[in-house]
CSV table of C-alpha atoms in Angstrom, one decimal:
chain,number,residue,atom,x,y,z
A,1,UNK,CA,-22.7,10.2,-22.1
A,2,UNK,CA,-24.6,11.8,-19.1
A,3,UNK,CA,-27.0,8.7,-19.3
A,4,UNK,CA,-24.2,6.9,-17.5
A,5,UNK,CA,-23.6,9.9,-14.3
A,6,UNK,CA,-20.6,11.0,-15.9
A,7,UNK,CA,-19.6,12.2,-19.4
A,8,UNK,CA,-16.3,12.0,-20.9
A,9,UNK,CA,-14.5,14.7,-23.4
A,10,UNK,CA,-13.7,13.9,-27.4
A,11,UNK,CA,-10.1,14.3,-26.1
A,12,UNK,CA,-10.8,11.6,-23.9
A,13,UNK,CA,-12.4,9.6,-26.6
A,14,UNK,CA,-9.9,9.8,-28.9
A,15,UNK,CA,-6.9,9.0,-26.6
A,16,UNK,CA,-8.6,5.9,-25.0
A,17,UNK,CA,-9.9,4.5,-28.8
A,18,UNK,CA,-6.0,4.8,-29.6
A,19,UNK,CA,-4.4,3.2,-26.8
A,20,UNK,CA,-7.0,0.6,-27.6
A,21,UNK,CA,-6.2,0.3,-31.0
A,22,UNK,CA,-2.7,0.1,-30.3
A,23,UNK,CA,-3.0,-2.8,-27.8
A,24,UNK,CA,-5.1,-4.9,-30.0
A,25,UNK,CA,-2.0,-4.9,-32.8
A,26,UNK,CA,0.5,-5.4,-30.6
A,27,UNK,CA,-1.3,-8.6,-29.4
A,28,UNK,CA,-2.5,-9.9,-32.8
A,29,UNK,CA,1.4,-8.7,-33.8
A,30,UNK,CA,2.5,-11.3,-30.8
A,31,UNK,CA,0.4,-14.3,-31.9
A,32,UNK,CA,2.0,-14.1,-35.4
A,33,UNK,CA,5.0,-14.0,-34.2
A,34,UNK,CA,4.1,-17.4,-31.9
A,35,UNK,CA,2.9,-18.7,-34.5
A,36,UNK,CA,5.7,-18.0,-37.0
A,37,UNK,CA,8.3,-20.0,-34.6
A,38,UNK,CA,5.8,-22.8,-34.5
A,39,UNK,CA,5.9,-23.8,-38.1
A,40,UNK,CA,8.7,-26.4,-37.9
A,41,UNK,CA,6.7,-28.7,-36.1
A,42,UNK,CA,4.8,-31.6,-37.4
A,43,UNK,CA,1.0,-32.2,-37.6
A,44,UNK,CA,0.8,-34.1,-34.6
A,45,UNK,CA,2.9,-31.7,-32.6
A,46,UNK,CA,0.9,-28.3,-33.8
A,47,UNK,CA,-1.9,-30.0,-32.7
A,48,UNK,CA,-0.6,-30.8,-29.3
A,49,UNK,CA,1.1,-27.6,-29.4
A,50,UNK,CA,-2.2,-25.7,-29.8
A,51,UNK,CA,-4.3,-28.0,-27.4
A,52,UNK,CA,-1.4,-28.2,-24.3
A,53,UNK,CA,1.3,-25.6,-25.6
A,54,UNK,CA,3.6,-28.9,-26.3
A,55,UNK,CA,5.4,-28.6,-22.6
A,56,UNK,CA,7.1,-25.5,-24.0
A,57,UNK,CA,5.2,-23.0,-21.9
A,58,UNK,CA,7.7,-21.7,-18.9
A,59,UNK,CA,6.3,-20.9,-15.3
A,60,UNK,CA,5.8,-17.2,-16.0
A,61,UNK,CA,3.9,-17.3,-19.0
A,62,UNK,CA,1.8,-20.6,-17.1
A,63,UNK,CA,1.3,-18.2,-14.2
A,64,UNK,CA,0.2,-15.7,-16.5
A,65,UNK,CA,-2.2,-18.2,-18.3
A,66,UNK,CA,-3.9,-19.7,-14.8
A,67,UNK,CA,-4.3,-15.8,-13.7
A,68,UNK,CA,-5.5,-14.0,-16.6
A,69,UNK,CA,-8.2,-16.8,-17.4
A,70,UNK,CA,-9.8,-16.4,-14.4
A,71,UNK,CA,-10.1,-12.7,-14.2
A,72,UNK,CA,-13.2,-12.0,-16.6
A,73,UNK,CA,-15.4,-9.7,-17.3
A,74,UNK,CA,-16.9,-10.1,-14.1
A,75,UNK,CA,-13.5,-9.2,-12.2
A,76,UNK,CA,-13.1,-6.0,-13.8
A,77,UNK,CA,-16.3,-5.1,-14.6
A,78,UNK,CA,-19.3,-6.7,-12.4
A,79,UNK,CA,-17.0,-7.2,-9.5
A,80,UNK,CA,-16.5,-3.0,-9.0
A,81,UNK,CA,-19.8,-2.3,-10.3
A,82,UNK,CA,-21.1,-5.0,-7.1
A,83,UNK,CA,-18.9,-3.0,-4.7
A,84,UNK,CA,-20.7,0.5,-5.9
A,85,UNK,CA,-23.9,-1.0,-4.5
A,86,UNK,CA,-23.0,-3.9,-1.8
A,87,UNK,CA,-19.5,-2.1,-0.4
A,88,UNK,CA,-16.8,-4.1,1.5
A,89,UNK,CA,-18.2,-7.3,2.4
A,90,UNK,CA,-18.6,-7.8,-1.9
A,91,UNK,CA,-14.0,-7.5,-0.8
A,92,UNK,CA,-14.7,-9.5,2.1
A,93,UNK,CA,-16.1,-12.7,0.5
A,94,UNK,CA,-14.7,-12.7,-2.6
A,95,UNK,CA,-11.3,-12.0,-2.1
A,96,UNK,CA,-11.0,-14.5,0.6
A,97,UNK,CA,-12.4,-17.1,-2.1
A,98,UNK,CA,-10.2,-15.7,-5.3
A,99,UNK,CA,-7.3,-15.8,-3.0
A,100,UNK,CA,-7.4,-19.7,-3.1
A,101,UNK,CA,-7.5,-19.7,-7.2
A,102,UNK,CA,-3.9,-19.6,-7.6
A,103,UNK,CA,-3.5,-22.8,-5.5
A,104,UNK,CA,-5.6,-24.9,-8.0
A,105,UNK,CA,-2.5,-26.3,-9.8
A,106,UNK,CA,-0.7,-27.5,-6.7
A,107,UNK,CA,-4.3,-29.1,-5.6
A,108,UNK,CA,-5.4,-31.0,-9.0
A,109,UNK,CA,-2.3,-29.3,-11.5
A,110,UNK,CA,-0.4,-32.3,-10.7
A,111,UNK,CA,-2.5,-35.0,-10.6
A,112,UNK,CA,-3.6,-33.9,-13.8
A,113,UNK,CA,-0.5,-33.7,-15.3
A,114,UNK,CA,0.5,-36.9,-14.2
A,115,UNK,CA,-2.3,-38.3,-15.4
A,116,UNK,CA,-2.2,-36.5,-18.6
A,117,UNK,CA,1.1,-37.5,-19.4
A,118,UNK,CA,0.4,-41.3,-18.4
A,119,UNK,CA,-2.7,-41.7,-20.7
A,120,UNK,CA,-1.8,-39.3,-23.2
A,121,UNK,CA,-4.3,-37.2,-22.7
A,122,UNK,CA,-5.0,-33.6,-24.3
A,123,UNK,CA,-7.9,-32.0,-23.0
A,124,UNK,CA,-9.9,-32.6,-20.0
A,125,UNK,CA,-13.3,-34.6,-21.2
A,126,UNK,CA,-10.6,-37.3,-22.6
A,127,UNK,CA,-8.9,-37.5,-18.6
A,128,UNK,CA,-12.5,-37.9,-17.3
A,129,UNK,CA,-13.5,-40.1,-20.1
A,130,UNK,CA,-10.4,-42.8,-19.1
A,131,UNK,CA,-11.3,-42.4,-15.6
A,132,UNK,CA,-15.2,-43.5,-16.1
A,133,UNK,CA,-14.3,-46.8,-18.2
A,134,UNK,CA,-14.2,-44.8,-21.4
A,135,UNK,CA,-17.9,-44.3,-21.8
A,136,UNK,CA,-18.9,-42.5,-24.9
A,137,UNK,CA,-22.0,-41.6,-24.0
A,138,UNK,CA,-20.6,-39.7,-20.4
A,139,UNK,CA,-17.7,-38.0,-23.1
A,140,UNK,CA,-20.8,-37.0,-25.2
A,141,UNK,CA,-23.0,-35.5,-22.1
A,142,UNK,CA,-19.9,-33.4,-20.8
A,143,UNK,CA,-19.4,-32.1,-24.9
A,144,UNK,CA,-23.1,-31.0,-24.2
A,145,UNK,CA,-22.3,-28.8,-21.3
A,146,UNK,CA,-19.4,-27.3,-22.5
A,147,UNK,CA,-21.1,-26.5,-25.8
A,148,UNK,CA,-23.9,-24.8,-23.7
A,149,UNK,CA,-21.9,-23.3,-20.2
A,150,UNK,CA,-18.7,-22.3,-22.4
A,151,UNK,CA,-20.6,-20.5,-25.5
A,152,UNK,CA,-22.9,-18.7,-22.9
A,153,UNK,CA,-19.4,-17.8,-20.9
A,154,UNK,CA,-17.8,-16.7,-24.4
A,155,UNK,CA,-21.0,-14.6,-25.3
A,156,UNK,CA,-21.1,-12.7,-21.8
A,157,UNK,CA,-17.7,-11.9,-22.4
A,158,UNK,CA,-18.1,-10.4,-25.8
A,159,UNK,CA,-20.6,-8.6,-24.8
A,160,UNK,CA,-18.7,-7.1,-21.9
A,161,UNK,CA,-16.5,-6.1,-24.2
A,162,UNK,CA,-18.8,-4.4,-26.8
A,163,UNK,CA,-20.5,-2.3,-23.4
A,164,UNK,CA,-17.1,-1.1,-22.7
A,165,UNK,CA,-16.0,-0.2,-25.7
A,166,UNK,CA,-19.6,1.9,-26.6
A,167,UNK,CA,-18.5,3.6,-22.7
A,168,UNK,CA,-15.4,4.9,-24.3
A,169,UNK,CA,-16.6,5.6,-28.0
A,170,UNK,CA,-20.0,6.4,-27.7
A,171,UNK,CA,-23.0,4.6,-26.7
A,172,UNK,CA,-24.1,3.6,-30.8
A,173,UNK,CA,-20.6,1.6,-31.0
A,174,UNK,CA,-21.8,-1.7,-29.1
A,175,UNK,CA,-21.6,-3.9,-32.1
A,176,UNK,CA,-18.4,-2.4,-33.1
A,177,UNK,CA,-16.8,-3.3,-29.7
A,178,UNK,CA,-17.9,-6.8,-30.1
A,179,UNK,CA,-16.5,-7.7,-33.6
A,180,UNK,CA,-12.9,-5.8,-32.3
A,181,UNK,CA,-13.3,-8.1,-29.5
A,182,UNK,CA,-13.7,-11.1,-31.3
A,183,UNK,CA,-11.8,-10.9,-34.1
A,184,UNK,CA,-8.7,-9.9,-32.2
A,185,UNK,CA,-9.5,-13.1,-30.0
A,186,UNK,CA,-10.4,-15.5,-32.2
A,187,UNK,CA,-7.3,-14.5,-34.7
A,188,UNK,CA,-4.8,-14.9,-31.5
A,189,UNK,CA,-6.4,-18.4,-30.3
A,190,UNK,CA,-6.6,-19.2,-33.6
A,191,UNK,CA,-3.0,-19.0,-35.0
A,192,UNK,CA,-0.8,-20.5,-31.9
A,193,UNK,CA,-3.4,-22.0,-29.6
A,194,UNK,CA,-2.5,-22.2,-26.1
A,195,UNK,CA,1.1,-21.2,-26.7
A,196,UNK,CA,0.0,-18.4,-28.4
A,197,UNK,CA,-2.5,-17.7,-25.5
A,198,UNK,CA,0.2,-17.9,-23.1
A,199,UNK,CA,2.9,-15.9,-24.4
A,200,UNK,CA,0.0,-13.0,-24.8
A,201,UNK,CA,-1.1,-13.6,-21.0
A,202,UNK,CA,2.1,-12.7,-20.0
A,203,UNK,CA,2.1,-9.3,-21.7
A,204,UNK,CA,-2.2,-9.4,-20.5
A,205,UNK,CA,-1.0,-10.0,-16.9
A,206,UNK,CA,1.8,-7.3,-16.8
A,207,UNK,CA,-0.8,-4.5,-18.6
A,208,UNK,CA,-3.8,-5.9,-15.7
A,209,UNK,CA,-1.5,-5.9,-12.7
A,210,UNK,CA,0.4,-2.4,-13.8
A,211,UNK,CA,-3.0,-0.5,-14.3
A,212,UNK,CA,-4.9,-1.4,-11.1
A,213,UNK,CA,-2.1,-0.7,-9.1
A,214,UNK,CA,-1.7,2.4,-11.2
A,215,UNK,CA,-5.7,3.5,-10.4
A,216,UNK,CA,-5.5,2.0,-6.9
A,217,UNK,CA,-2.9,4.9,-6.2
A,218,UNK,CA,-4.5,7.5,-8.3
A,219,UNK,CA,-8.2,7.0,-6.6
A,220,UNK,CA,-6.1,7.2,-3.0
A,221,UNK,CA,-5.0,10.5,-3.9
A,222,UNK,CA,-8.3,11.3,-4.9
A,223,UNK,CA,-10.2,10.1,-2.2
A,224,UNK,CA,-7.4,11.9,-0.1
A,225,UNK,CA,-7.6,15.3,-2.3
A,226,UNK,CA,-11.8,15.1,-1.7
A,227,UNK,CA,-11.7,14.3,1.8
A,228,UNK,CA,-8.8,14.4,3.1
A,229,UNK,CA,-8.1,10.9,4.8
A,230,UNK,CA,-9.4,7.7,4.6
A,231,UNK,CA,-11.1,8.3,8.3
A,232,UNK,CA,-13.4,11.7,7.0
A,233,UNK,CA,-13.9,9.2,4.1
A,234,UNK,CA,-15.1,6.5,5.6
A,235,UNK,CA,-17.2,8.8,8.0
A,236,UNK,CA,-18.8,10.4,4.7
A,237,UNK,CA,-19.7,7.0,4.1
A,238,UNK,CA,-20.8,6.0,7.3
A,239,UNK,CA,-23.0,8.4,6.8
A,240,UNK,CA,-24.7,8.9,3.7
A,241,UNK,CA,-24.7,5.0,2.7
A,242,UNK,CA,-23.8,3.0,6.3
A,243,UNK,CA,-24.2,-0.3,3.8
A,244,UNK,CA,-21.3,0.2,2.1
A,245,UNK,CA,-19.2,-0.1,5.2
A,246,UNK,CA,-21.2,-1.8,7.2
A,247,UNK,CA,-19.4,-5.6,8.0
A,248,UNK,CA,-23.2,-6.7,8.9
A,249,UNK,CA,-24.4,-5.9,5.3
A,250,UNK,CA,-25.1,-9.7,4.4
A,251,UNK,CA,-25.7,-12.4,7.0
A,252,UNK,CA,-22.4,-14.5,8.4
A,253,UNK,CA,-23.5,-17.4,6.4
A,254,UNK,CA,-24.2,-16.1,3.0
A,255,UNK,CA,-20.4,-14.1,3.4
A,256,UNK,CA,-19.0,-17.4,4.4
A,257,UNK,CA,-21.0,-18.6,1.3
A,258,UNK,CA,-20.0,-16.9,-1.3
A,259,UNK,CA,-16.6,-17.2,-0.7
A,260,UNK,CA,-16.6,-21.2,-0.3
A,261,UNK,CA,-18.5,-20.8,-3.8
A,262,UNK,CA,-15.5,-19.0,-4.8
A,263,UNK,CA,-13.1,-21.6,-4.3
A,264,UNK,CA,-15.8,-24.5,-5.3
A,265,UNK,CA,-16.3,-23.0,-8.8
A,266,UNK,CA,-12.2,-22.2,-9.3
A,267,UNK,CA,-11.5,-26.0,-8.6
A,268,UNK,CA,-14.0,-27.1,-11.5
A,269,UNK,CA,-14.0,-23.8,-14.2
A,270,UNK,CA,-12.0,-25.5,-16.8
A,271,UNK,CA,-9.9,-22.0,-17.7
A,272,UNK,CA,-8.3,-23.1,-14.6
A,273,UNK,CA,-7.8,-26.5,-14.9
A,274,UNK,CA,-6.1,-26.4,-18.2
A,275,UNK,CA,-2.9,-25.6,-16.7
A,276,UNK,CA,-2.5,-28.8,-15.9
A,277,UNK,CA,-1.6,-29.9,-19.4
A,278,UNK,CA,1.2,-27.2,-19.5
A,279,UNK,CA,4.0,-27.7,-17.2
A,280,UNK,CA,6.0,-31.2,-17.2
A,281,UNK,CA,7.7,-30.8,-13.4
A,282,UNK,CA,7.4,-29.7,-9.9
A,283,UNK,CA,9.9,-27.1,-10.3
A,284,UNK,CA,8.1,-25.0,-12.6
A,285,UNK,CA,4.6,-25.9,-10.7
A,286,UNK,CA,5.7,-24.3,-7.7
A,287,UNK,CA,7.0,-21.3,-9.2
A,288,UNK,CA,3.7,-21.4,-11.4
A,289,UNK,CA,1.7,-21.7,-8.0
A,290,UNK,CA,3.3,-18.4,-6.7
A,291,UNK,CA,3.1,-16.4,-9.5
A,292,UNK,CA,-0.8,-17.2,-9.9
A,293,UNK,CA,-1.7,-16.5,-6.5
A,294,UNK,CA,0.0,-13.2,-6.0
A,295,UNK,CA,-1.0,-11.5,-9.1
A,296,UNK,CA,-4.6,-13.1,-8.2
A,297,UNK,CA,-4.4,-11.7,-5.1
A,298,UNK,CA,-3.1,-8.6,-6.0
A,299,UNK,CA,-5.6,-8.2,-8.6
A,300,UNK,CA,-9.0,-9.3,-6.6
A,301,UNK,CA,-7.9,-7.3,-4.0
A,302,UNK,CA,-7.8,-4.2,-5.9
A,303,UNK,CA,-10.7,-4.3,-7.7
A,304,UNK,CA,-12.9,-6.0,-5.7
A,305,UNK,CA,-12.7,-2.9,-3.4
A,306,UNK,CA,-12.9,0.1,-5.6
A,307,UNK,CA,-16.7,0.4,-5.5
A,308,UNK,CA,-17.4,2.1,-2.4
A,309,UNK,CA,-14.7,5.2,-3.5
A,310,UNK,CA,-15.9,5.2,-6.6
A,311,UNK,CA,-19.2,5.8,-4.8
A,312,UNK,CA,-17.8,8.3,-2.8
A,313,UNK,CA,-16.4,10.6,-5.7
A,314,UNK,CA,-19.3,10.0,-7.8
A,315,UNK,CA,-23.2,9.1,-6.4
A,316,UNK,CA,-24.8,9.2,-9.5
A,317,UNK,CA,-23.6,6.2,-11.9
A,318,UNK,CA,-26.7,4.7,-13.8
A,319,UNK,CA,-24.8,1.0,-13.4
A,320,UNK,CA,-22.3,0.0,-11.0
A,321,UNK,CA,-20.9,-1.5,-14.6
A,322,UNK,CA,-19.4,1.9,-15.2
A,323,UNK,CA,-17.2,2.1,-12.4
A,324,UNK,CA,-14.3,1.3,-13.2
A,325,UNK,CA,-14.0,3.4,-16.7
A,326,UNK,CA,-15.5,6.4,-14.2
A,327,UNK,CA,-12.5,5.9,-12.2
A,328,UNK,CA,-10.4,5.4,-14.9
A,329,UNK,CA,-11.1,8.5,-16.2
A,330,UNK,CA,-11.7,10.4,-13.6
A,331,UNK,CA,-8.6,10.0,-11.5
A,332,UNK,CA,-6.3,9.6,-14.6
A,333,UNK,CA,-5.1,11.2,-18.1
A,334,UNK,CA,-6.2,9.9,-20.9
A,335,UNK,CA,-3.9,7.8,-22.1
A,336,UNK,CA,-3.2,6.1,-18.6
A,337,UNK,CA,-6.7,6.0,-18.6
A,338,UNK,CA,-6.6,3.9,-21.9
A,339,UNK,CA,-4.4,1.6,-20.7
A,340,UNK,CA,-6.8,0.9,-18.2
A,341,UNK,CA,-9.1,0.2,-20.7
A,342,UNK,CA,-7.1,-2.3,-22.5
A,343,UNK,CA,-6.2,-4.0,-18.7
A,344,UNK,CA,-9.8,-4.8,-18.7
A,345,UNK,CA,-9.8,-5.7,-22.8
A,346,UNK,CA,-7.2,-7.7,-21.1
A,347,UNK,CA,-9.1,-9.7,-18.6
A,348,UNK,CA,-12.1,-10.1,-21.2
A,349,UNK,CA,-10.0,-11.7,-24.3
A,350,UNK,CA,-7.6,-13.9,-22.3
A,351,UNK,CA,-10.7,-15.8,-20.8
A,352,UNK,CA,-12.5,-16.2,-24.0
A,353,UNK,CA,-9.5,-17.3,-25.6
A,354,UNK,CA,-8.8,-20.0,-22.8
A,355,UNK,CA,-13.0,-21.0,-23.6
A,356,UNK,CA,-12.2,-21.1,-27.0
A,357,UNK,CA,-9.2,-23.8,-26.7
A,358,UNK,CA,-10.8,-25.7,-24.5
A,359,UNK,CA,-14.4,-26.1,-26.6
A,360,UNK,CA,-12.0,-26.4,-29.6
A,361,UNK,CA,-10.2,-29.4,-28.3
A,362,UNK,CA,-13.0,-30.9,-26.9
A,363,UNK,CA,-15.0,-31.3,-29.9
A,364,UNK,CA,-12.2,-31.8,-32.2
A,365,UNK,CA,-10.8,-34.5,-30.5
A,366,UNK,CA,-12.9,-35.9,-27.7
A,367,UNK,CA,-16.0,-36.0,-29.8
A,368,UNK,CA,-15.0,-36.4,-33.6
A,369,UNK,CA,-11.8,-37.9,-33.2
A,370,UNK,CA,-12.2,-40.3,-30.1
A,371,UNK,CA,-15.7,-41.2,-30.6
A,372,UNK,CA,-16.8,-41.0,-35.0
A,373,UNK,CA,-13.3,-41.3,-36.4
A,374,UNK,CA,-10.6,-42.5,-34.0
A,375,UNK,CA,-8.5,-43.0,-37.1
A,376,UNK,CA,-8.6,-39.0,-38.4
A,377,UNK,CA,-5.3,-38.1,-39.6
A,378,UNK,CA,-3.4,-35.4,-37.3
A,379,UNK,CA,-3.6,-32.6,-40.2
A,380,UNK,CA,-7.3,-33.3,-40.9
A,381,UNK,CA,-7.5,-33.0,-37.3
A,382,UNK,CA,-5.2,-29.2,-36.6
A,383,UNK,CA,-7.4,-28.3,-40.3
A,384,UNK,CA,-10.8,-29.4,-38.4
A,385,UNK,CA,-9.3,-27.5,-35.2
A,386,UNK,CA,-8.8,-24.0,-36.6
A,387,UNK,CA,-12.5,-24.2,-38.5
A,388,UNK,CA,-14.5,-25.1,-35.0
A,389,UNK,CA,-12.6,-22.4,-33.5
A,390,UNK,CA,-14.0,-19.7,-36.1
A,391,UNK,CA,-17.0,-21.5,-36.6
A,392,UNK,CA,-17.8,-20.6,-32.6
A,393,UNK,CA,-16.3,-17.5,-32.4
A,394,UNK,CA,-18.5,-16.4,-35.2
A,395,UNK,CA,-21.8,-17.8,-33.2
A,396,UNK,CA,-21.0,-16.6,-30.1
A,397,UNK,CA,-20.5,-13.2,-31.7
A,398,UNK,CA,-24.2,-13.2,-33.0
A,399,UNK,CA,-25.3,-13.8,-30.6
A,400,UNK,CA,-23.3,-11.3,-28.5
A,401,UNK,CA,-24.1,-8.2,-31.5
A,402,UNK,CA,-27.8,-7.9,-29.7
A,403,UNK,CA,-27.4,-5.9,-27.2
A,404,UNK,CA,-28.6,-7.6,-23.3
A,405,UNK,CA,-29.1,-6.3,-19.8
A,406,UNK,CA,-28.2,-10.1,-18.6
A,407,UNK,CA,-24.2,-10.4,-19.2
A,408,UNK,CA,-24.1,-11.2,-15.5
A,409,UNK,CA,-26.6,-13.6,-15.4
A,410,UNK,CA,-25.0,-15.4,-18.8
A,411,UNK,CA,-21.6,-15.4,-16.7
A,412,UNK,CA,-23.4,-17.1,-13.7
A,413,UNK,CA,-25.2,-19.9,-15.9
A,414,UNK,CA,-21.8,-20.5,-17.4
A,415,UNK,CA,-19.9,-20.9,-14.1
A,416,UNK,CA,-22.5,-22.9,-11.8
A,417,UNK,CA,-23.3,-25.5,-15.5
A,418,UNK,CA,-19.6,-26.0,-15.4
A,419,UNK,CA,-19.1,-26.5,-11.5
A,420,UNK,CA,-22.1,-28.8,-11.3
A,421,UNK,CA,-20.8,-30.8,-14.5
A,422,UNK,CA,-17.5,-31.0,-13.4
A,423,UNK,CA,-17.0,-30.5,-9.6
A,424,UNK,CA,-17.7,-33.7,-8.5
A,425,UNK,CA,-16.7,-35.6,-11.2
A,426,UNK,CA,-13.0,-34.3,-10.6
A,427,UNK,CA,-13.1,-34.7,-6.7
A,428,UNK,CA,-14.5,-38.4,-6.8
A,429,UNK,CA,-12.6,-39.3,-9.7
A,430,UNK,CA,-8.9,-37.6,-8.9
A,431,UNK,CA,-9.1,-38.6,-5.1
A,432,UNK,CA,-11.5,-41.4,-4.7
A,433,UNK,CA,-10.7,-45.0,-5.9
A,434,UNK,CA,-14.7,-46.0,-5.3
A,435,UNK,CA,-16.2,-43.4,-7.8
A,436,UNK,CA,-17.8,-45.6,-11.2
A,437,UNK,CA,-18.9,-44.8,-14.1
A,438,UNK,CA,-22.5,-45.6,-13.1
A,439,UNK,CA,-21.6,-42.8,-9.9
């Protein structure tokens, strides 16, 4: 483990593999239990059920939903790691952009759902599809880039996962961490769909707020313990690596940048925008809206600025991806520390699982259905819906099992495909009465 700049105990081991254990049955426990009080309803409402959640979905467990599929890999993992090596203004920028995620079902959440609603409308390609004159050949194109920009999200993801769990069980355990990863995912998409997804998120969100606000605290009193304020810290820093505090450490224009980016891909990643199919009024949107965008907040904030102590209580990670199971185990006992573990497990399944439901729906029904066999029977069509969604969890895994030094740039392709397939598409075509189909 000292390849990594810090080692951890087989006490250590053993406590965080348990936690870790025990968190992936109480989740796949939770989805059979979904899943169980789903079995009264008909064909045609599992599948709506699994696709939308069947308006059944309340704000907390929609707030949940919008939060925890935006906080990936890359929030709890590449977004610490960045502050080891670019400090504050890494907090700076992309706080100020995540801030605004929250807000993305008050901004398109109910224009969708009003849409949605009007047309009958499930998934997002068949909303764009209506709005472009129902062109087959545009529904096909976007099937393309989800296929490509979602599976190359998924496989980022599950290989996120695998490179944590090989931190905490030993660095020959990669492809072990993947197949836990995905089979717990895939079998908790699989058996309520978004319903499912959402009633998880809820118990997700509460594990990923709790533990960051836990570790926040704990480095604090670390940080305070090692230098004794936050002023002889900063000095240290000041110091021995002036970048990390330094508000000049990227031009004005590339901050300002990245944090419009920010907001620009939130308003077209599609684990966002499927809230809009889950709430039927205002009431609950608002209270959705809030919920969102504090935990968001909360959890950006947090993360997004642990880097530079992490730096300061320990010079000599090999990746800034190690930070935040250094500080977890570090600054905690090992079983806190495991829940930390499972607060990023957290973050990793609940955005593949959102992926998964939205690739799932899109070929299953925007592509077979609505375009080769518009008369496919609802039960062929939940049947079809479960095998796509194994079929792809079992690619993605593959592909994920071989081991890559690029899970960042496989997150990046994913995000700027979907934004440049989608953004404008949704901003002409929700708020412009001029954009064609030819546009």
């Amino acid at each position: 483990m000292n390849g990594m700049g810090f080692s951890l105990s087989k006490s250590v081991q053993s406590q965080l593999i348990i936690v870790f254990v025990l968190y992936s049955l109480i989740v796949i426990a939770l989805s059979l239990y979904v899943k169980k009080s789903s079995q009264s309803a008909n064909a045609n409402q599992k599948l709506k059920n699994f696709l939308t959640g069947g308006d059944s979905l309340g704000p907390i467990a929609i707030g949940m939903l919008l939060f925890t599929g935006m906080s990936s890999a890359g929030s709890a993992v590449g977004g610490p790691g960045t502050g080891y090596s670019q400090g504050f203004i890494w907090s700076v920028a992309v706080w100020s952009g995540f801030a605004f995620g929250g807000m993305i079902p008050l901004i398109i959440g109910k224009k969708m759902a009003i849409i949605a609603k009007r047309i009958g409308a499930v998934s997002i390609i068949s909303m764009l599809k209506h709005r472009y004159g129902g062109s087959k050949i545009y529904a096909i194109l976007l099937s393309v880039c989800f296929i490509a920009f979602l599976g190359a999200q998924i496989v980022g993801q599950f290989s996120g996962g695998g490179r944590i769990f090989a931190v905490v069980s030993g660095d020959g355990n990669y492809q072990i961490g993947v197949l836990i990863i995905a089979a717990v995912t895939v079998i908790y998409t699989m058996t309520g769909g978004i319903k499912s997804i959402g009633k998880v998120a809820v118990v997700q969100g509460f594990i990923m707020i709790s533990t960051v606000i836990i570790m926040y605290i704990a480095v604090m009193n670390r940080v305070g313990i090692e230098y004794g304020s936050l002023t002889e810290f900063s000095n240290w820093i000041a110091k021995n690596n002036a970048a990390l505090v330094a508000a000049d450490n990227w031009k004005p224009m590339y901050t300002f940048g990245t944090a419009i980016l920010m907001c620009a891909i939130n308003i077209a990643l599609p684990s966002g925008l499927i809230s809009g199919f889950t709430y039927n009024n205002s009431n609950k949107l608002m209270k959705t809206v809030v919920i969102a965008t504090i935990c968001t907040i909360i959890y950006q904030f947090i993360m997004s600025g642990l880097g530079p102590f992490a730096f300061g209580l320990n010079q000599n990670l090999t990746s800034g991806d190690y930070t935040t199971v250094f500080l977890a185990t570090e600054v905690l006992p090992g079983f806190m520390a495991g829940v930390v573990v499972a607060g990023i497990t957290s973050a990793i399944q609940s955005t593949i699982a959102t992926l998964m439901i939205i690739l799932t729906g899109s070929l299953v029904v925007d592509v077979y259905k609505n375009i080769f066999n518009p008369n496919a029977e609802d039960e062929k069509l939940t049947k079809m819906n479960k095998i796509v969604t194994i079929s792809f969890g079992l690619i993605c895994t593959l592909i994920a099992l071989h081991p890559t030094n690029m899970i960042q740039i496989f997150i990046n392709f994913a995000s700027g495909g979907l934004a440049s397939a989608l953004f404008f598409p949704i901003l002409f075509g929700f708020y412009s009465k001029r954009a064609t189909t030819a546009g």
